[in-house]
Short mmCIF file of C-alpha atoms and ligand atoms in Angstrom, two decimals:
data_model
loop_
_atom_site.label_atom_id
_atom_site.label_comp_id
_atom_site.label_asym_id
_atom_site.label_seq_id
_atom_site.Cartn_x
_atom_site.Cartn_y
_atom_site.Cartn_z
CA MET A 1 67.52 107.87 97.58
CA ILE A 2 70.48 108.97 100.00
CA ARG A 3 72.10 105.51 100.07
CA PHE A 4 71.75 105.37 96.22
CA LEU A 5 73.29 109.02 95.80
CA SER A 6 76.26 107.96 98.33
CA ALA A 7 77.06 104.87 96.36
CA CYS A 8 77.07 106.89 93.39
CA LEU A 9 79.47 109.41 94.86
CA ILE A 10 81.74 106.63 96.15
CA ILE A 11 81.91 105.19 92.76
CA SER A 12 82.65 108.45 91.12
CA LEU A 13 85.54 109.39 93.56
CA ALA A 14 87.15 105.86 93.05
CA THR A 15 87.10 106.19 89.18
CA THR A 16 88.60 109.63 89.29
CA ALA A 17 91.51 108.53 91.60
CA TRP A 18 92.02 105.36 89.38
CA SER A 19 91.91 107.50 86.33
CA GLN A 20 94.78 109.81 88.02
CA ASN A 21 96.81 106.65 88.98
CA LEU A 22 96.55 107.76 92.43
CA THR A 23 95.52 104.53 93.89
CA ALA A 24 96.75 102.18 91.46
CA LYS A 25 98.65 99.36 93.50
CA PRO A 26 102.22 100.87 93.91
CA GLN A 27 104.95 98.48 92.32
CA LYS A 28 107.96 98.19 94.80
CA GLY A 29 110.75 100.37 93.73
CA VAL A 30 109.07 101.81 90.62
CA ALA A 31 107.98 105.29 90.50
CA PHE A 32 106.20 107.38 88.06
CA ALA A 33 106.30 111.30 86.75
CA LYS A 34 103.51 112.83 84.95
CA LYS A 35 104.42 115.70 82.81
CA GLY A 36 103.94 119.21 83.73
CA THR A 37 106.00 122.30 84.99
CA PRO A 38 105.30 123.50 88.37
CA ASN A 39 106.34 126.89 90.16
CA ILE A 40 109.16 126.38 92.10
CA ASP A 41 108.33 128.16 95.26
CA ALA A 42 107.53 125.38 97.77
CA LYS A 43 103.68 125.93 97.44
CA ILE A 44 101.64 123.01 96.30
CA ASP A 45 100.32 123.88 93.09
CA GLY A 46 97.15 121.99 92.08
CA ILE A 47 98.97 120.24 89.37
CA TRP A 48 100.78 118.35 92.35
CA LYS A 49 97.55 116.97 93.67
CA THR A 50 97.13 114.84 90.60
CA CYS A 51 100.38 112.80 91.09
CA PRO A 52 100.82 109.67 93.06
CA LYS A 53 102.87 109.85 96.39
CA PHE A 54 105.85 107.56 97.13
CA LEU A 55 106.77 106.99 100.76
CA VAL A 56 110.26 107.63 102.10
CA ASN A 57 109.53 105.88 105.22
CA GLN A 58 111.83 102.79 105.69
CA PRO A 59 114.74 103.19 108.24
CA ILE A 60 118.05 101.97 107.57
CA ALA A 61 118.35 99.90 110.89
CA GLU A 62 121.86 99.82 111.42
CA LEU A 63 122.10 103.62 111.60
CA LEU A 64 118.88 104.25 113.44
CA GLU A 65 119.74 106.17 116.71
CA ILE A 66 116.39 106.96 118.03
CA ASP A 67 112.75 105.14 118.07
CA SER A 68 111.68 104.68 114.47
CA LYS A 69 108.25 106.20 115.23
CA GLU A 70 109.99 109.59 115.93
CA MET A 71 111.85 109.47 112.73
CA ALA A 72 111.84 112.06 109.85
CA THR A 73 109.79 110.66 106.86
CA ALA A 74 108.47 112.27 103.43
CA THR A 75 106.29 111.64 100.61
CA VAL A 76 107.54 112.50 97.23
CA ARG A 77 105.53 113.54 94.08
CA LEU A 78 107.14 113.75 90.56
CA LEU A 79 106.64 115.51 87.40
CA TRP A 80 108.66 116.20 84.29
CA ASP A 81 108.94 118.40 81.26
CA ASP A 82 111.47 118.71 78.41
CA ARG A 83 114.28 120.20 80.39
CA TYR A 84 113.51 119.39 83.90
CA LEU A 85 112.66 116.39 86.62
CA TYR A 86 110.56 118.02 89.56
CA ALA A 87 110.29 116.85 92.86
CA LEU A 88 107.87 118.12 95.68
CA TRP A 89 108.82 116.59 99.16
CA VAL A 90 106.44 116.85 102.09
CA VAL A 91 108.59 115.98 105.11
CA LYS A 92 107.18 115.19 108.75
CA ASP A 93 110.03 116.14 111.16
CA SER A 94 109.28 117.11 114.58
CA LYS A 95 112.61 118.75 115.30
CA LEU A 96 114.38 120.66 112.85
CA SER A 97 118.11 121.42 112.88
CA ALA A 98 120.91 122.13 110.67
CA ASP A 99 123.59 122.12 113.37
CA ALA A 100 125.64 119.37 111.91
CA GLY A 101 128.78 120.03 110.28
CA ASP A 102 127.91 117.36 107.46
CA ASP A 103 125.40 118.77 105.12
CA TRP A 104 124.33 114.95 104.75
CA ALA A 105 123.74 114.81 108.70
CA GLN A 106 121.40 117.92 108.46
CA ASP A 107 117.58 117.95 108.08
CA SER A 108 117.41 117.50 104.62
CA VAL A 109 116.28 115.23 101.70
CA GLU A 110 118.45 113.69 98.95
CA LEU A 111 117.35 112.57 95.29
CA PHE A 112 119.66 110.15 93.74
CA LEU A 113 119.56 109.97 89.86
CA ASP A 114 120.93 107.58 87.23
CA GLN A 115 119.78 109.50 84.26
CA LEU A 116 120.78 106.61 82.08
CA GLN A 117 119.96 103.72 84.32
CA ASP A 118 122.88 102.05 83.64
CA LYS A 119 123.28 100.94 87.04
CA SER A 120 127.09 101.40 87.31
CA THR A 121 128.58 100.85 90.99
CA SER A 122 130.29 103.94 90.86
CA TYR A 123 129.05 107.33 89.81
CA ASP A 124 129.45 108.28 85.98
CA THR A 125 128.80 111.52 84.41
CA ASP A 126 124.96 110.74 84.07
CA ASP A 127 125.06 110.25 88.03
CA ALA A 128 124.56 112.83 90.81
CA GLN A 129 123.33 112.97 94.26
CA TYR A 130 121.02 116.43 94.80
CA ARG A 131 120.50 117.61 98.32
CA VAL A 132 118.35 120.24 100.03
CA ASN A 133 118.37 120.72 103.72
CA TYR A 134 115.16 122.21 105.30
CA GLU A 135 116.65 126.15 105.18
CA GLY A 136 116.83 125.63 101.37
CA ILE A 137 120.55 125.01 101.20
CA ILE A 138 121.67 122.87 98.34
CA SER A 139 124.62 120.66 98.07
CA GLY A 140 125.31 117.36 96.33
CA GLN A 141 128.27 114.96 95.02
CA GLY A 142 128.77 112.67 92.38
CA THR A 143 130.66 112.97 88.88
CA GLY A 144 127.47 114.02 87.28
CA TYR A 145 126.79 116.65 89.96
CA ASP A 146 126.61 120.44 88.66
CA GLU A 147 125.08 122.82 91.38
CA ALA A 148 123.74 124.78 88.25
CA ASP A 149 121.59 121.92 87.40
CA ILE A 150 119.40 122.44 90.56
CA LYS A 151 116.99 125.02 91.86
CA ALA A 152 114.89 124.70 94.89
CA ALA A 153 112.60 126.21 97.40
CA THR A 154 111.60 125.17 101.05
CA ALA A 155 109.04 126.32 103.54
CA LYS A 156 108.62 125.19 107.17
CA ASN A 157 104.95 124.05 108.39
CA LYS A 158 103.50 122.79 111.73
CA LYS A 159 104.76 119.22 110.86
CA GLY A 160 107.98 119.64 109.29
CA TYR A 161 108.98 121.27 106.02
CA VAL A 162 108.47 121.12 102.39
CA VAL A 163 111.04 121.23 99.44
CA GLU A 164 110.27 121.81 95.79
CA MET A 165 113.28 120.93 93.43
CA ALA A 166 113.69 121.29 89.77
CA ILE A 167 116.81 119.02 88.60
CA ARG A 168 118.09 119.85 85.22
CA ALA A 169 118.46 116.47 83.09
CA HIS A 170 121.73 116.85 81.39
CA ALA A 171 122.03 113.25 80.15
CA ALA A 172 118.38 111.64 80.08
CA ASP A 173 116.26 112.13 77.00
CA MET A 174 113.14 113.67 78.25
CA LYS A 175 110.37 112.18 76.58
CA ALA A 176 107.44 109.81 77.72
CA GLY A 177 108.62 106.24 78.05
CA THR A 178 112.24 107.03 79.33
CA ILE A 179 113.51 105.41 82.31
CA MET A 180 115.83 106.25 85.11
CA GLY A 181 117.25 104.87 88.10
CA ILE A 182 116.24 106.84 91.18
CA GLU A 183 116.34 106.73 95.00
CA PHE A 184 115.01 108.85 97.69
CA GLN A 185 116.66 109.61 101.05
CA VAL A 186 115.53 111.89 103.85
CA ASN A 187 118.37 112.81 106.80
CA ASP A 188 117.27 113.54 110.41
CA GLU A 189 118.95 115.16 112.70
CA HIS A 190 116.87 114.89 115.33
CA ASP A 191 118.25 116.55 119.03
CA ARG A 192 122.07 116.34 118.80
CA ALA A 193 124.47 117.94 115.90
CA GLN A 194 124.65 114.43 114.23
CA ARG A 195 122.32 112.38 111.67
CA ASP A 196 120.11 109.98 114.02
CA ALA A 197 117.89 108.44 111.42
CA ILE A 198 117.95 107.91 107.48
CA ALA A 199 114.70 107.07 105.91
CA LYS A 200 114.55 105.67 102.37
CA TRP A 201 112.24 104.89 99.70
CA PHE A 202 113.80 101.61 98.25
CA HIS A 203 117.19 100.15 98.87
CA LEU A 204 117.65 99.80 102.45
CA LYS A 205 121.56 100.32 102.95
CA ASP A 206 123.41 103.80 102.95
CA ASP A 207 125.24 103.33 99.85
CA SER A 208 123.10 105.09 97.00
CA TRP A 209 125.72 108.02 97.26
CA GLN A 210 128.41 105.71 95.63
CA ASP A 211 126.56 103.36 93.79
CA THR A 212 123.73 103.60 91.41
CA SER A 213 123.18 99.72 90.89
CA THR A 214 120.31 99.38 93.68
CA PHE A 215 118.44 102.54 92.68
CA GLY A 216 114.88 101.71 91.77
CA THR A 217 113.34 102.74 88.53
CA LEU A 218 111.53 106.11 87.43
CA LYS A 219 109.29 106.20 84.29
CA LEU A 220 108.38 109.37 82.64
CA LYS A 221 104.46 108.74 81.80
C1 BGC B 1 125.02 109.37 102.69
C2 BGC B 1 126.11 109.65 103.61
C3 BGC B 1 127.22 110.19 102.67
C4 BGC B 1 126.96 111.09 101.87
C5 BGC B 1 128.03 111.64 100.96
C6 BGC B 1 124.73 110.49 102.09
O1 BGC B 1 123.50 110.05 101.28
O2 BGC B 1 123.77 108.96 103.62
O3 BGC B 1 126.61 108.33 104.35
O4 BGC B 1 128.70 110.53 103.30
O5 BGC B 1 125.70 110.84 101.24
O6 BGC B 1 127.37 112.54 100.01
#
C-alpha cells in the first residue's frame, strides 16, 4: 500500500513539473518567459517558482583568472507582461565586491537584449545591455539603452545575492509568440579590484556587449 501511494505521489509530482515546463528538456540557447507580473522587490514571489530556470554557469575560458569551481554563477527565470520583461537572478557568489572601477568588473549581472531579433553585428535602437551590481546599482550600454527603461531590486543572502529586474520593452511587440535575442552574463570580482571571471548562458565569448548576432533566443509563451 505504502509503495503504491509513493508511486502515485512520484507520478503526480512528475506530471505537475512536466505540465509547468520545469523539467522539459532544455534546448541550448533557447529561453522561455511565461506571462506574469512580479513585484520588483528582490523577494521570490510564488509565480517565479512556476518558471523554468536557465543556467548562467559557463566560463569564458580565456578570461578566467580563478578556479572555475569558485566562479560566480546564476540561475535566471523570466516573466513578461504588456510592457516589461522580468528577470529573477539567483547568484551564487562567495565574495561580494564592487571595488573595481569599471561597472562591468564589479560583482554584477548583465542581460543583453535584441528586441527585434535582427541579429545585427553592432547595437541598433532595439538593442541594449542592462547591468545591475549586487548592491542594486544600475548601468548599461548600447544604442537602445535608456536608464529609464530598467528598474531593479537586489538582496544579499548566505550564498550570494538575488537580482530582480524589470526591463521596459520599447521595440518588441509584447504578445505570446514574440521572439527576441537574449544573452545572460555574471561578472565576478573575486578578491582583487578587477574582474576574475565571467559566466555566460550561451555564447562563450566576451563580445555580447557589441554584437547581437550570436545571442540565444527568447520566446514569450
Ligand atoms: C563586457 C566587457 C565590456 C562591457 C561594456 C561587458 O559585458 O564583459 O568586456 O567592456 O560589457 O559594456
